[in-house]
């Protein structure tokens, strides 16, 4: 089997991730390209993958019932959304109120 590239869709397991791999194939009757998604379980030894990362998978011996791929490398890390904390929001709102108030 050749290596495949996909996007991590779940990392809730210990040392395992679920990777969605998209592929295009030509439908002969409709003369269109169709996109199909296959999900693979993959071994992530150091738990480095997060949801949204683009990874390359290499085949390996069966590691469990459904897991026979290994994360070879992380090609692109996902940009993780970090919500503002309450402290940062309160500082921002007071500075906006202070600048909006007319001088006395």
mmCIF file with all atom_site columns, N, CA, C and O in Angstrom, residues 8-18 44 47-51 53:
data_model
loop_
_atom_site.group_PDB
_atom_site.id
_atom_site.type_symbol
_atom_site.label_atom_id
_atom_site.label_alt_id
_atom_site.label_comp_id
_atom_site.label_asym_id
_atom_site.label_entity_id
_atom_site.label_seq_id
_atom_site.pdbx_PDB_ins_code
_atom_site.Cartn_x
_atom_site.Cartn_y
_atom_site.Cartn_z
_atom_site.occupancy
_atom_site.B_iso_or_equiv
_atom_site.pdbx_formal_charge
_atom_site.auth_seq_id
_atom_site.auth_comp_id
_atom_site.auth_asym_id
_atom_site.auth_atom_id
_atom_site.pdbx_PDB_model_num
ATOM 1  N N  . UNK A 1 8  ? -6.892  15.054 10.235 1.00 0.00 ? 8  UNK A N  1
ATOM 2  C CA . UNK A 1 8  ? -7.288  14.438 11.508 1.00 0.00 ? 8  UNK A CA 1
ATOM 3  C C  . UNK A 1 8  ? -8.676  14.951 11.884 1.00 0.00 ? 8  UNK A C  1
ATOM 4  O O  . UNK A 1 8  ? -8.906  16.160 11.945 1.00 0.00 ? 8  UNK A O  1
ATOM 5  N N  . UNK A 1 9  ? -9.610  14.020 12.130 1.00 0.00 ? 9  UNK A N  1
ATOM 6  C CA . UNK A 1 9  ? -10.971 14.402 12.508 1.00 0.00 ? 9  UNK A CA 1
ATOM 7  C C  . UNK A 1 9  ? -11.289 14.070 13.954 1.00 0.00 ? 9  UNK A C  1
ATOM 8  O O  . UNK A 1 9  ? -12.250 14.585 14.510 1.00 0.00 ? 9  UNK A O  1
ATOM 9  N N  . UNK A 1 10 ? -10.485 13.208 14.592 1.00 0.00 ? 10 UNK A N  1
ATOM 10 C CA . UNK A 1 10 ? -10.706 12.877 16.003 1.00 0.00 ? 10 UNK A CA 1
ATOM 11 C C  . UNK A 1 10 ? -9.382  12.466 16.627 1.00 0.00 ? 10 UNK A C  1
ATOM 12 O O  . UNK A 1 10 ? -8.609  11.732 16.028 1.00 0.00 ? 10 UNK A O  1
ATOM 13 N N  . UNK A 1 11 ? -9.150  12.966 17.851 1.00 0.00 ? 11 UNK A N  1
ATOM 14 C CA . UNK A 1 11 ? -7.966  12.563 18.605 1.00 0.00 ? 11 UNK A CA 1
ATOM 15 C C  . UNK A 1 11 ? -8.323  12.271 20.056 1.00 0.00 ? 11 UNK A C  1
ATOM 16 O O  . UNK A 1 11 ? -7.530  12.491 20.954 1.00 0.00 ? 11 UNK A O  1
ATOM 17 N N  . UNK A 1 12 ? -9.511  11.752 20.291 1.00 0.00 ? 12 UNK A N  1
ATOM 18 C CA . UNK A 1 12 ? -9.997  11.524 21.650 1.00 0.00 ? 12 UNK A CA 1
ATOM 19 C C  . UNK A 1 12 ? -9.446  10.253 22.289 1.00 0.00 ? 12 UNK A C  1
ATOM 20 O O  . UNK A 1 12 ? -9.667  10.018 23.454 1.00 0.00 ? 12 UNK A O  1
ATOM 21 N N  . UNK A 1 13 ? -8.736  9.445  21.503 1.00 0.00 ? 13 UNK A N  1
ATOM 22 C CA . UNK A 1 13 ? -8.193  8.198  22.033 1.00 0.00 ? 13 UNK A CA 1
ATOM 23 C C  . UNK A 1 13 ? -6.730  8.385  22.411 1.00 0.00 ? 13 UNK A C  1
ATOM 24 O O  . UNK A 1 13 ? -6.074  9.309  21.944 1.00 0.00 ? 13 UNK A O  1
ATOM 25 N N  . UNK A 1 14 ? -6.239  7.496  23.249 1.00 0.00 ? 14 UNK A N  1
ATOM 26 C CA . UNK A 1 14 ? -4.836  7.538  23.628 1.00 0.00 ? 14 UNK A CA 1
ATOM 27 C C  . UNK A 1 14 ? -4.004  6.904  22.524 1.00 0.00 ? 14 UNK A C  1
ATOM 28 O O  . UNK A 1 14 ? -4.255  5.773  22.127 1.00 0.00 ? 14 UNK A O  1
ATOM 29 N N  . UNK A 1 15 ? -3.029  7.638  22.021 1.00 0.00 ? 15 UNK A N  1
ATOM 30 C CA . UNK A 1 15 ? -2.092  7.174  21.000 1.00 0.00 ? 15 UNK A CA 1
ATOM 31 C C  . UNK A 1 15 ? -2.769  6.768  19.698 1.00 0.00 ? 15 UNK A C  1
ATOM 32 O O  . UNK A 1 15 ? -2.221  5.991  18.922 1.00 0.00 ? 15 UNK A O  1
ATOM 33 N N  . UNK A 1 16 ? -3.969  7.274  19.436 1.00 0.00 ? 16 UNK A N  1
ATOM 34 C CA . UNK A 1 16 ? -4.677  6.952  18.193 1.00 0.00 ? 16 UNK A CA 1
ATOM 35 C C  . UNK A 1 16 ? -5.395  8.194  17.677 1.00 0.00 ? 16 UNK A C  1
ATOM 36 O O  . UNK A 1 16 ? -5.828  9.036  18.457 1.00 0.00 ? 16 UNK A O  1
ATOM 37 N N  . UNK A 1 17 ? -5.511  8.279  16.374 1.00 0.00 ? 17 UNK A N  1
ATOM 38 C CA . UNK A 1 17 ? -6.265  9.355  15.740 1.00 0.00 ? 17 UNK A CA 1
ATOM 39 C C  . UNK A 1 17 ? -7.103  8.762  14.618 1.00 0.00 ? 17 UNK A C  1
ATOM 40 O O  . UNK A 1 17 ? -6.807  7.675  14.114 1.00 0.00 ? 17 UNK A O  1
ATOM 41 N N  . UNK A 1 18 ? -8.155  9.474  14.226 1.00 0.00 ? 18 UNK A N  1
ATOM 42 C CA . UNK A 1 18 ? -8.956  9.105  13.071 1.00 0.00 ? 18 UNK A CA 1
ATOM 43 C C  . UNK A 1 18 ? -8.656  10.131 11.990 1.00 0.00 ? 18 UNK A C  1
ATOM 44 O O  . UNK A 1 18 ? -8.752  11.341 12.224 1.00 0.00 ? 18 UNK A O  1
ATOM 45 N N  . UNK A 1 44 ? -0.651  7.184  16.719 1.00 0.00 ? 44 UNK A N  1
ATOM 46 C CA . UNK A 1 44 ? 0.090   8.423  16.990 1.00 0.00 ? 44 UNK A CA 1
ATOM 47 C C  . UNK A 1 44 ? 0.809   8.231  18.321 1.00 0.00 ? 44 UNK A C  1
ATOM 48 O O  . UNK A 1 44 ? 0.250   8.490  19.382 1.00 0.00 ? 44 UNK A O  1
ATOM 49 N N  . UNK A 1 47 ? 1.093   11.352 20.762 1.00 0.00 ? 47 UNK A N  1
ATOM 50 C CA . UNK A 1 47 ? -0.110  12.203 20.878 1.00 0.00 ? 47 UNK A CA 1
ATOM 51 C C  . UNK A 1 47 ? 0.180   13.637 20.434 1.00 0.00 ? 47 UNK A C  1
ATOM 52 O O  . UNK A 1 47 ? -0.166  14.603 21.114 1.00 0.00 ? 47 UNK A O  1
ATOM 53 N N  . UNK A 1 48 ? 0.794   13.800 19.283 1.00 0.00 ? 48 UNK A N  1
ATOM 54 C CA . UNK A 1 48 ? 1.139   15.128 18.773 1.00 0.00 ? 48 UNK A CA 1
ATOM 55 C C  . UNK A 1 48 ? 0.065   15.699 17.866 1.00 0.00 ? 48 UNK A C  1
ATOM 56 O O  . UNK A 1 48 ? 0.057   16.896 17.602 1.00 0.00 ? 48 UNK A O  1
ATOM 57 N N  . UNK A 1 49 ? -0.839  14.879 17.367 1.00 0.00 ? 49 UNK A N  1
ATOM 58 C CA . UNK A 1 49 ? -1.835  15.340 16.386 1.00 0.00 ? 49 UNK A CA 1
ATOM 59 C C  . UNK A 1 49 ? -3.032  15.985 17.074 1.00 0.00 ? 49 UNK A C  1
ATOM 60 O O  . UNK A 1 49 ? -3.501  15.526 18.116 1.00 0.00 ? 49 UNK A O  1
ATOM 61 N N  . UNK A 1 50 ? -3.526  17.055 16.460 1.00 0.00 ? 50 UNK A N  1
ATOM 62 C CA . UNK A 1 50 ? -4.757  17.711 16.890 1.00 0.00 ? 50 UNK A CA 1
ATOM 63 C C  . UNK A 1 50 ? -5.751  17.675 15.743 1.00 0.00 ? 50 UNK A C  1
ATOM 64 O O  . UNK A 1 50 ? -5.388  17.402 14.600 1.00 0.00 ? 50 UNK A O  1
ATOM 65 N N  . UNK A 1 51 ? -7.001  17.973 16.055 1.00 0.00 ? 51 UNK A N  1
ATOM 66 C CA . UNK A 1 51 ? -8.042  17.986 15.038 1.00 0.00 ? 51 UNK A CA 1
ATOM 67 C C  . UNK A 1 51 ? -7.725  19.080 14.018 1.00 0.00 ? 51 UNK A C  1
ATOM 68 O O  . UNK A 1 51 ? -7.403  20.205 14.389 1.00 0.00 ? 51 UNK A O  1
ATOM 69 N N  . UNK A 1 53 ? -5.228  18.833 11.745 1.00 0.00 ? 53 UNK A N  1
ATOM 70 C CA . UNK A 1 53 ? -3.867  18.685 11.220 1.00 0.00 ? 53 UNK A CA 1
ATOM 71 C C  . UNK A 1 53 ? -3.895  17.877 9.931  1.00 0.00 ? 53 UNK A C  1
ATOM 72 O O  . UNK A 1 53 ? -4.672  16.943 9.780  1.00 0.00 ? 53 UNK A O  1
#
